[in-house]
Short mmCIF file of C-alpha atoms and ligand atoms in Angstrom, two decimals:
data_model
loop_
_atom_site.label_atom_id
_atom_site.label_comp_id
_atom_site.label_asym_id
_atom_site.label_seq_id
_atom_site.Cartn_x
_atom_site.Cartn_y
_atom_site.Cartn_z
CA MET A 12 -0.04 -0.10 0.02
CA ALA A 13 1.47 3.43 -1.16
CA ASP A 14 -0.07 5.29 1.86
CA GLY A 15 2.47 3.68 4.32
CA THR A 16 -0.30 2.37 6.83
CA ASP A 17 0.11 -1.18 6.38
CA GLN A 18 2.39 -2.80 9.31
CA LYS A 19 2.00 -6.31 8.63
CA SER A 20 4.18 -6.82 5.83
CA SER A 21 7.99 -6.21 5.83
CA ASN A 22 9.80 -4.97 2.76
CA GLN A 23 9.58 -7.61 -0.08
CA MET A 24 13.31 -6.71 -1.33
CA TRP A 25 14.94 -6.77 1.96
CA GLY A 26 12.44 -8.12 4.49
CA GLY A 27 13.70 -11.67 4.90
CA ARG A 28 14.76 -10.96 8.70
CA PHE A 29 12.02 -8.60 9.74
CA ALA A 30 9.10 -10.17 11.14
CA SER A 31 6.48 -7.08 10.46
CA GLY A 32 6.83 -4.11 8.18
CA PRO A 33 8.36 -0.88 8.93
CA SER A 34 5.73 1.94 11.05
CA ALA A 35 4.65 4.60 8.82
CA ILE A 36 7.29 7.41 10.35
CA MET A 37 9.93 5.03 9.27
CA GLU A 38 8.76 4.64 5.84
CA GLU A 39 8.03 8.49 5.37
CA ILE A 40 11.46 9.22 6.56
CA ASN A 41 13.21 6.36 4.61
CA ALA A 42 11.85 6.58 1.23
CA SER A 43 13.46 8.39 -1.57
CA ILE A 44 11.27 7.52 -4.09
CA GLY A 45 9.49 11.05 -4.09
CA PHE A 46 12.57 12.52 -5.56
CA ASP A 47 14.82 9.90 -6.92
CA LYS A 48 12.31 8.54 -9.44
CA LYS A 49 14.06 11.05 -11.48
CA LEU A 50 16.70 8.36 -11.55
CA TYR A 51 14.92 5.69 -13.65
CA ALA A 52 16.83 6.07 -16.90
CA GLN A 53 19.75 6.03 -15.36
CA ASP A 54 19.07 3.22 -13.39
CA ILE A 55 17.70 1.10 -16.13
CA ARG A 56 20.60 1.63 -18.38
CA GLY A 57 22.93 0.99 -15.25
CA SER A 58 21.06 -2.52 -14.93
CA ILE A 59 21.12 -3.55 -18.78
CA ALA A 60 24.83 -2.83 -18.70
CA HIS A 61 25.23 -4.65 -15.57
CA ALA A 62 23.01 -7.83 -16.48
CA THR A 63 24.96 -8.32 -20.00
CA MET A 64 28.14 -7.95 -18.27
CA LEU A 65 26.90 -10.99 -16.11
CA ALA A 66 25.65 -12.93 -18.62
CA GLU A 67 29.39 -12.16 -20.97
CA LYS A 68 31.10 -13.71 -17.52
CA GLY A 69 28.81 -16.52 -17.49
CA ILE A 70 27.47 -15.35 -13.93
CA ILE A 71 23.58 -15.29 -15.01
CA SER A 72 22.65 -17.25 -18.40
CA GLN A 73 21.93 -15.54 -21.42
CA GLU A 74 18.43 -16.45 -21.28
CA ASP A 75 17.69 -14.78 -18.09
CA LYS A 76 19.84 -11.96 -19.34
CA ASP A 77 17.38 -11.45 -22.33
CA LYS A 78 14.33 -11.55 -20.02
CA ILE A 79 15.89 -8.82 -17.84
CA VAL A 80 16.83 -6.54 -20.46
CA HIS A 81 13.23 -7.00 -22.26
CA GLY A 82 11.40 -6.40 -19.06
CA LEU A 83 13.58 -3.36 -18.07
CA ASN A 84 12.94 -1.73 -21.39
CA THR A 85 9.22 -2.39 -20.61
CA ILE A 86 9.70 -0.68 -17.45
CA LEU A 87 11.67 2.32 -19.07
CA SER A 88 8.31 2.70 -21.72
CA GLU A 89 5.63 2.34 -18.80
CA ILE A 90 7.72 5.13 -16.95
CA LYS A 91 8.10 7.31 -19.66
CA ALA A 92 4.21 6.58 -20.60
CA GLY A 93 3.22 7.78 -16.97
CA THR A 94 1.62 4.26 -16.53
CA PHE A 95 4.38 3.01 -14.13
CA GLU A 96 3.01 3.08 -10.18
CA PHE A 97 5.57 4.00 -7.90
CA SER A 98 5.11 2.82 -4.48
CA ARG A 99 6.93 4.51 -1.49
CA LYS A 100 6.75 0.92 0.35
CA LEU A 101 9.37 0.10 -2.14
CA GLU A 102 11.65 2.68 -0.82
CA ASP A 103 13.50 4.13 -3.84
CA ILE A 104 13.68 3.89 -7.23
CA HIS A 105 16.27 0.64 -7.44
CA MET A 106 13.35 -0.84 -5.59
CA ASN A 107 10.43 0.20 -7.58
CA ILE A 108 11.97 -1.12 -10.62
CA GLU A 109 13.45 -4.52 -9.37
CA ALA A 110 9.63 -5.27 -8.08
CA ARG A 111 8.26 -4.56 -11.01
CA LEU A 112 10.48 -6.47 -12.88
CA ALA A 113 9.74 -9.41 -11.00
CA THR A 114 6.00 -9.15 -11.65
CA LEU A 115 7.10 -8.87 -15.33
CA ILE A 116 9.47 -11.86 -15.79
CA GLY A 117 9.27 -13.75 -12.47
CA THR A 118 12.26 -15.33 -11.07
CA ALA A 119 14.81 -13.99 -13.33
CA ALA A 120 14.84 -10.43 -12.17
CA GLY A 121 16.14 -11.74 -8.74
CA ARG A 122 19.35 -12.33 -10.44
CA LEU A 123 20.02 -8.85 -11.71
CA HIS A 124 20.94 -7.98 -8.24
CA THR A 125 24.08 -10.52 -8.42
CA ALA A 126 27.26 -8.83 -7.44
CA ARG A 127 25.98 -5.31 -6.96
CA SER A 128 24.20 -3.48 -4.22
CA ARG A 129 22.05 -0.60 -4.21
CA ASN A 130 24.98 1.38 -2.85
CA ASP A 131 27.31 1.30 -6.04
CA GLN A 132 23.98 1.29 -7.75
CA VAL A 133 22.82 4.88 -6.44
CA ALA A 134 26.48 5.88 -6.96
CA LEU A 135 26.13 4.99 -10.72
CA ASP A 136 22.80 6.27 -11.34
CA PHE A 137 23.52 9.88 -9.69
CA ARG A 138 26.83 10.17 -11.50
CA LEU A 139 25.40 9.27 -14.77
CA TRP A 140 22.54 12.09 -13.83
CA VAL A 141 25.23 14.86 -13.03
CA LYS A 142 27.33 13.71 -16.08
CA GLU A 143 24.38 14.47 -18.40
CA GLU A 144 23.44 17.73 -16.31
CA LEU A 145 27.17 18.95 -16.52
CA GLN A 146 27.19 18.44 -20.23
CA LYS A 147 23.57 20.51 -20.54
CA THR A 148 25.31 23.18 -18.40
CA GLU A 149 28.28 22.86 -20.76
CA GLY A 150 26.25 23.76 -23.67
CA MET A 151 24.09 26.41 -22.32
CA LEU A 152 27.15 28.14 -20.84
CA THR A 153 28.55 28.28 -24.49
CA ALA A 154 25.20 29.74 -25.71
CA LEU A 155 25.33 32.34 -22.80
CA ILE A 156 28.81 33.00 -24.07
CA ALA A 157 27.70 33.28 -27.45
CA ALA A 158 25.02 36.14 -26.58
CA PHE A 159 27.76 38.24 -24.75
CA LEU A 160 30.20 37.97 -27.80
CA ASP A 161 27.65 38.94 -30.27
CA ARG A 162 27.02 41.92 -27.84
CA ALA A 163 30.67 42.72 -27.45
CA GLU A 164 31.06 42.83 -31.14
CA GLU A 165 28.23 45.37 -31.72
CA ASN A 166 29.62 47.53 -28.70
CA ALA A 167 33.44 46.99 -29.05
CA ASP A 168 33.48 51.49 -29.13
CA THR A 169 30.25 51.93 -27.28
CA VAL A 170 31.60 54.02 -24.60
CA MET A 171 30.46 53.89 -20.75
CA PRO A 172 32.08 54.82 -17.53
CA GLY A 173 33.72 52.05 -15.79
CA PHE A 174 33.28 52.07 -12.17
CA THR A 175 35.13 51.21 -8.97
CA HIS A 176 33.14 51.22 -5.53
CA LEU A 177 30.41 52.04 -8.02
CA GLN A 178 31.82 55.25 -8.26
CA THR A 179 32.55 56.56 -12.16
CA ALA A 180 36.36 55.40 -12.26
CA GLN A 181 37.55 55.61 -16.27
CA PRO A 182 35.91 55.45 -19.40
CA VAL A 183 35.39 51.83 -20.70
CA THR A 184 33.55 50.13 -23.72
CA PHE A 185 30.49 48.27 -23.19
CA GLY A 186 32.16 45.63 -25.49
CA HIS A 187 34.74 45.41 -22.70
CA HIS A 188 32.45 45.46 -19.87
CA CYS A 189 30.47 42.23 -21.97
CA MET A 190 34.28 40.49 -22.46
CA ALA A 191 34.60 40.77 -18.40
CA TYR A 192 31.31 38.21 -18.39
CA VAL A 193 32.57 35.95 -21.19
CA GLU A 194 35.84 35.28 -18.94
CA MET A 195 33.64 34.72 -15.92
CA PHE A 196 31.52 32.38 -17.63
CA GLY A 197 34.31 30.65 -19.94
CA ARG A 198 36.18 29.98 -16.31
CA ASP A 199 32.74 28.49 -15.27
CA ARG A 200 32.79 26.19 -18.46
CA ALA A 201 36.18 25.11 -17.98
CA ARG A 202 35.13 24.14 -14.17
CA VAL A 203 32.06 22.10 -15.61
CA ARG A 204 34.66 20.65 -18.12
CA HIS A 205 36.99 19.42 -15.33
CA ALA A 206 34.22 17.80 -13.57
CA ILE A 207 33.24 15.84 -16.05
CA GLU A 208 36.54 14.63 -16.55
CA HIS A 209 36.74 14.09 -12.77
CA LEU A 210 33.65 12.07 -12.30
CA ASP A 211 34.17 9.81 -15.86
CA GLU A 212 34.86 6.76 -13.73
CA SER A 213 32.32 3.92 -13.28
CA PRO A 214 31.18 2.77 -9.75
CA ILE A 215 29.40 -0.39 -10.72
CA GLY A 216 31.18 -3.37 -9.33
CA ALA A 217 31.90 -1.83 -5.60
CA ALA A 218 29.03 -3.71 -4.45
CA ALA A 219 28.15 -2.76 -1.04
CA LEU A 220 31.75 -1.18 -0.42
CA ALA A 221 34.34 -4.30 -0.20
CA GLY A 222 34.02 -5.54 -4.00
CA THR A 223 32.73 -8.87 -4.98
CA GLY A 224 33.80 -12.26 -5.46
CA TYR A 225 32.10 -13.13 -8.48
CA PRO A 226 34.16 -12.89 -11.68
CA ILE A 227 32.60 -9.61 -12.98
CA ASP A 228 34.51 -7.04 -15.40
CA ARG A 229 34.00 -3.69 -14.12
CA HIS A 230 36.19 -2.55 -17.16
CA MET A 231 33.34 -3.65 -19.35
CA THR A 232 30.40 -2.05 -17.74
CA ALA A 233 32.53 1.04 -17.56
CA LYS A 234 32.93 1.24 -21.29
CA ALA A 235 29.32 0.07 -22.05
CA LEU A 236 28.07 2.79 -19.69
CA GLY A 237 30.31 5.59 -21.24
CA PHE A 238 32.98 6.06 -18.50
CA ARG A 239 36.56 6.45 -18.93
CA GLU A 240 37.55 3.34 -16.55
CA PRO A 241 36.05 2.09 -13.15
CA THR A 242 36.71 3.60 -10.06
CA ARG A 243 40.02 2.45 -8.20
CA ASN A 244 38.49 2.21 -4.51
CA SER A 245 35.35 0.23 -3.96
CA ILE A 246 35.13 1.77 -0.58
CA ASP A 247 35.52 5.18 -1.52
CA THR A 248 33.60 4.86 -4.98
CA VAL A 249 30.19 4.16 -2.25
CA SER A 250 30.85 6.99 -0.01
CA ASP A 251 32.05 9.47 -2.15
CA ARG A 252 29.88 12.26 -3.36
CA ASP A 253 32.74 14.52 -4.72
CA PHE A 254 30.89 14.91 -7.97
CA ALA A 255 27.67 15.97 -6.30
CA LEU A 256 29.54 18.31 -4.50
CA GLU A 257 31.63 19.63 -7.65
CA PHE A 258 28.56 20.30 -9.42
CA LEU A 259 27.03 22.72 -6.42
CA SER A 260 30.06 24.30 -5.97
CA ILE A 261 30.53 24.99 -10.02
CA ALA A 262 26.85 25.77 -9.60
CA SER A 263 27.24 28.22 -6.57
CA ILE A 264 30.53 30.10 -8.18
CA CYS A 265 28.51 30.25 -11.85
CA ALA A 266 25.00 31.63 -9.79
CA THR A 267 27.25 34.32 -8.13
CA HIS A 268 28.66 35.47 -11.79
CA LEU A 269 24.75 35.39 -12.60
CA SER A 270 23.75 37.12 -9.64
CA ARG A 271 26.50 40.02 -9.96
CA LEU A 272 25.33 40.68 -13.80
CA ALA A 273 21.67 40.69 -12.57
CA GLU A 274 22.39 42.99 -9.99
CA GLU A 275 24.13 45.21 -12.89
CA ILE A 276 21.09 44.85 -15.12
CA VAL A 277 18.52 46.20 -12.28
CA ILE A 278 20.91 49.02 -11.85
CA TRP A 279 21.18 49.47 -15.62
CA SER A 280 17.77 49.63 -16.35
CA THR A 281 16.75 52.18 -13.59
CA PRO A 282 15.82 55.40 -15.18
CA GLN A 283 18.57 57.28 -13.14
CA PHE A 284 21.22 55.18 -14.98
CA GLY A 285 19.18 54.21 -18.11
CA PHE A 286 22.07 52.45 -19.78
CA ILE A 287 20.09 49.62 -21.13
CA ARG A 288 16.19 48.78 -21.83
CA LEU A 289 15.00 45.49 -20.77
CA SER A 290 12.75 43.70 -23.75
CA ASP A 291 9.07 43.46 -22.71
CA ALA A 292 9.77 39.81 -23.11
CA PHE A 293 12.29 39.72 -19.81
CA SER A 294 10.36 42.41 -17.78
CA THR A 295 6.73 43.28 -16.15
CA GLY A 296 4.83 45.72 -15.26
CA SER A 297 3.18 47.17 -12.01
CA SER A 298 -0.41 46.25 -11.01
CA ILE A 299 -0.70 49.87 -9.46
CA MET A 300 1.88 52.08 -10.84
CA PRO A 301 1.60 52.14 -14.52
CA GLN A 302 4.57 53.70 -15.41
CA LYS A 303 6.74 50.68 -14.18
CA LYS A 304 8.74 48.26 -16.35
CA ASN A 305 10.32 46.10 -13.52
CA PRO A 306 13.36 44.07 -14.06
CA ASP A 307 11.94 40.88 -12.45
CA ALA A 308 13.98 38.28 -14.58
CA ALA A 309 16.81 39.75 -13.21
CA GLU A 310 15.90 40.14 -9.60
CA LEU A 311 14.97 36.51 -9.68
CA VAL A 312 18.41 34.97 -11.33
CA ARG A 313 19.75 37.16 -8.46
CA ALA A 314 17.70 35.44 -6.03
CA LYS A 315 18.14 31.92 -7.06
CA THR A 316 21.72 32.30 -5.88
CA GLY A 317 20.72 31.88 -2.62
CA ARG A 318 19.16 28.24 -2.78
CA ILE A 319 22.15 27.40 -5.20
CA ASN A 320 24.38 28.21 -2.27
CA GLY A 321 22.03 26.83 0.35
CA SER A 322 22.72 23.56 -1.37
CA LEU A 323 26.16 23.20 -1.52
CA VAL A 324 26.40 23.97 2.36
CA ALA A 325 23.35 22.00 3.12
CA LEU A 326 25.39 18.57 1.29
CA LEU A 327 28.87 19.74 2.64
CA THR A 328 27.13 19.61 5.82
CA VAL A 329 25.78 16.23 5.38
CA MET A 330 29.05 14.70 4.06
CA LYS A 331 31.29 16.38 6.55
CA GLY A 332 30.80 13.81 9.56
CA LEU A 333 30.18 10.54 7.98
CA PRO A 334 32.55 7.69 8.62
CA LEU A 335 33.48 5.57 5.67
CA ALA A 336 31.62 3.64 3.54
CA TYR A 337 27.93 4.50 2.76
CA SER A 338 25.45 5.86 5.32
CA LYS A 339 21.73 6.74 4.76
CA ASP A 340 22.46 10.06 5.24
CA MET A 341 24.00 10.50 1.76
CA GLN A 342 20.32 10.02 0.48
CA GLU A 343 20.03 13.62 1.06
CA ASP A 344 22.50 14.05 -1.60
CA LYS A 345 19.74 14.46 -4.32
CA GLU A 346 17.30 16.94 -3.81
CA GLN A 347 19.76 19.94 -3.00
CA VAL A 348 21.84 18.57 -6.82
CA PHE A 349 18.16 18.27 -8.41
CA ASP A 350 16.95 21.57 -7.37
CA SER A 351 20.20 23.48 -8.02
CA ALA A 352 20.55 21.84 -11.62
CA GLU A 353 16.88 23.17 -11.80
CA SER A 354 17.37 26.67 -10.53
CA LEU A 355 20.77 27.04 -12.72
CA GLU A 356 19.29 25.92 -15.72
CA LEU A 357 16.70 28.54 -15.66
CA ALA A 358 18.81 31.23 -14.51
CA ILE A 359 21.51 31.13 -17.67
CA ALA A 360 18.24 30.60 -19.80
CA ALA A 361 16.73 33.84 -18.62
CA MET A 362 20.17 35.57 -18.72
CA THR A 363 20.89 34.39 -22.17
CA GLY A 364 17.74 35.84 -23.14
CA MET A 365 18.01 39.06 -21.38
CA ILE A 366 21.35 39.65 -22.91
CA ARG A 367 20.47 38.68 -26.47
CA ASP A 368 17.25 41.11 -26.15
CA LEU A 369 18.21 44.03 -24.33
CA GLU A 370 18.84 47.32 -25.96
CA VAL A 371 21.77 49.28 -25.26
CA ARG A 372 21.12 53.13 -24.84
CA LYS A 373 24.62 54.11 -26.42
CA ASP A 374 23.65 57.90 -25.84
CA ARG A 375 23.16 57.58 -22.23
CA MET A 376 26.33 55.38 -21.54
CA ARG A 377 28.32 58.25 -23.47
CA ALA A 378 26.71 60.96 -21.44
CA ALA A 379 27.42 59.12 -18.27
CA ALA A 380 31.18 58.00 -19.15
CA GLY A 381 31.65 62.06 -19.87
CA SER A 382 30.57 62.84 -16.50
CA GLY A 383 32.23 62.39 -13.38
CA TYR A 384 35.56 63.39 -13.97
CA SER A 385 36.38 59.94 -16.02
CA THR A 386 39.27 61.01 -17.79
CA ALA A 387 41.13 62.52 -14.59
CA THR A 388 43.60 59.31 -14.90
CA ASP A 389 44.09 60.48 -18.70
CA LEU A 390 44.85 64.09 -17.58
CA ALA A 391 47.53 62.91 -15.16
CA ASP A 392 49.32 60.48 -17.54
CA TRP A 393 49.23 63.67 -20.00
CA LEU A 394 51.40 65.20 -17.82
CA VAL A 395 53.79 62.61 -17.36
CA ARG A 396 54.02 62.09 -20.88
CA GLU A 397 54.20 65.17 -22.23
CA ALA A 398 55.27 67.75 -19.52
CA GLY A 399 57.53 65.15 -17.78
CA LEU A 400 55.95 65.47 -14.24
CA PRO A 401 56.29 62.36 -11.69
CA PHE A 402 52.80 60.83 -11.66
CA ARG A 403 52.67 61.87 -8.08
CA ASP A 404 52.67 65.41 -8.66
CA ALA A 405 50.67 64.85 -11.97
CA HIS A 406 47.97 63.14 -9.75
CA HIS A 407 48.09 66.49 -7.59
CA VAL A 408 47.80 68.61 -10.57
CA THR A 409 44.72 66.80 -11.50
CA GLY A 410 43.51 66.89 -8.43
CA ASN A 411 43.58 70.92 -8.66
CA ALA A 412 41.76 70.58 -11.66
CA VAL A 413 38.81 68.39 -10.66
CA ALA A 414 38.42 70.75 -7.65
CA LEU A 415 38.09 73.70 -10.35
CA ALA A 416 35.75 71.97 -12.64
CA GLU A 417 33.52 70.93 -9.53
CA LYS A 418 33.60 74.36 -8.56
CA LYS A 419 32.38 75.77 -12.05
CA GLY A 420 30.11 72.64 -12.16
CA CYS A 421 31.65 71.47 -15.53
CA ASP A 422 33.32 68.48 -16.91
CA LEU A 423 37.57 68.49 -17.07
CA ALA A 424 37.05 68.77 -20.87
CA ASP A 425 34.85 72.27 -20.48
CA LEU A 426 37.84 73.89 -18.71
CA SER A 427 39.54 76.77 -20.94
CA LEU A 428 43.11 76.23 -21.74
CA GLU A 429 43.81 79.37 -19.64
CA ASP A 430 42.02 78.01 -16.65
CA LEU A 431 44.26 74.67 -16.97
CA GLN A 432 47.69 76.66 -17.46
CA ALA A 433 46.69 78.61 -14.42
CA ILE A 434 46.94 75.26 -12.47
CA HIS A 435 49.95 74.11 -14.29
CA PRO A 436 51.65 76.29 -16.80
CA ALA A 437 53.16 73.26 -18.58
CA ILE A 438 49.78 72.45 -20.35
CA THR A 439 48.99 73.02 -23.70
CA SER A 440 46.25 72.78 -25.76
CA GLY A 441 47.03 69.10 -26.83
CA VAL A 442 45.67 68.10 -23.59
CA PHE A 443 42.42 68.29 -24.66
CA ASP A 444 42.83 65.39 -27.09
CA VAL A 445 43.19 63.02 -23.94
CA LEU A 446 40.34 64.37 -22.19
CA SER A 447 37.36 63.07 -24.65
CA VAL A 448 36.56 59.81 -23.59
CA GLU A 449 36.72 58.27 -27.11
CA ALA A 450 40.39 59.33 -26.87
CA SER A 451 40.70 57.89 -23.31
CA VAL A 452 39.37 54.75 -24.13
CA ALA A 453 41.19 54.26 -27.53
CA SER A 454 44.55 55.11 -25.62
CA ARG A 455 44.05 51.93 -23.52
CA VAL A 456 46.06 49.35 -25.69
CA SER A 457 47.85 47.26 -22.99
CA PHE A 458 46.86 43.43 -23.58
CA GLY A 459 43.57 43.18 -22.15
CA GLY A 460 42.57 47.19 -22.01
CA THR A 461 39.69 48.72 -22.84
CA ALA A 462 40.51 49.93 -26.05
CA PRO A 463 38.32 48.98 -28.91
CA SER A 464 41.22 47.48 -31.00
CA GLU A 465 41.98 45.37 -27.85
CA VAL A 466 38.50 44.43 -27.20
CA LYS A 467 38.31 43.03 -30.85
CA LYS A 468 41.27 40.78 -30.20
CA GLN A 469 39.61 39.20 -27.37
CA ILE A 470 36.69 38.61 -29.17
CA ALA A 471 38.68 36.98 -31.71
CA TRP A 472 40.24 34.98 -29.34
CA TRP A 473 37.04 33.77 -27.74
CA ARG A 474 35.53 33.10 -30.86
CA GLY A 475 38.17 30.40 -31.85
CA ARG A 476 37.58 28.55 -28.53
CA ASN A 477 34.03 28.05 -28.69
N1 LIG B 10 17.95 5.38 -2.00
C1 LIG B 10 19.22 5.03 -1.49
C2 LIG B 10 20.22 6.42 -1.63
O1 LIG B 10 19.54 7.29 -2.43
C3 LIG B 10 19.90 3.99 -2.17
C4 LIG B 10 21.04 3.20 -1.34
C5 LIG B 10 20.73 2.52 -0.02
N2 LIG B 10 21.59 1.46 0.46
C6 LIG B 10 21.54 1.24 1.65
N3 LIG B 10 22.21 0.69 1.95
N4 LIG B 10 20.24 1.45 2.35
O2 LIG B 10 21.15 6.50 -1.05
#
């Protein structure tokens, strides 16, 4: 009975030594079928590979193997079609599938679990799932990076203010700013690729924790399941959840990047900044204030970071006190990973859409770039280069020029030559060439700098790496 009230019958899969069934509370705390049914395809794939190997090695007959494989494929279609009845009494996906197999093919079903345990079985299923998720994440990050590369290309010479402390610092290009995110998401993608490599070892055959006396071939199952090789220590294999922790760490760092970007989008889309306009597709209105266009998607991306970081901390905490090898605590690994995977996918997809759709308001960026004395460093550099001043003195002279501009309520470029010469006699009209924001960005040609020529080089480098 799926409601867990039947106390009389013990679990049909492991109940041999139990006189009565679990209490309803025991059943409720023990069962994972509510969430690990997500692993059904991986479980069936793993079982088919295992049964095939058992038959190859003469551990079970070909005939039994054929029945098992046929039965498992039937179950796969039943689950896909939504006709499979999951039972909480059968605890988890592994036993739900095995019990159904017994109903479908009879005694041969009992041979499938030879030389394996649910401990290596769940390690296998979950690894396969995380591997697929990482591959999906890799593709999604590539799409996000591509969106940024396109925007960077269109805006390689769109001037905007660059900030430190969220105070205007120096003019940069929007293309350069976009490329900063390409670097961040590029690192995330590299981490994803490393994680795929790390987890590419097959756990099946580690059995409960000690390996098995049956003449199994773990290399054969590893190959059949698309792993590079089998894991090398059976104790570690069933107690390891590093692959889940790595997924959550990567997801947390990536979500942090997405959240910083979301924060910038929120700021940029305010009327006060007005650097971008979000498309209608990625914003909402207010039910009371008709003028509003809210960046809800960005805000939710920012907020998803909380639950993803929470999942990482939750699983680290589950694992930190566990003696080797398997403990049931480890069953708590899945929901954290499933929830984070869903949140991360949604956040990357929403961000990719926003970046592709957003309107860049070049005029607003240009106007903001010119205010706030953003070319003060250029003036100081000019004094060093053209008038031979030590940088510290040039910094001081420039400070005086900023103070004067502030007093007059104008920008540095609006000061007259006379004003500037009164501050330092070595200043000539040539200084106006560097006081414009365009000249400022064009001059920053150091490797990785903001000059459009440099930004274009970096775009080309990334385009060659997808
Ligand atoms: N549902 C369990 C989990 O997710 C499967 C492994 C159970 N193993 C055991 N020895 N009880 O961890």
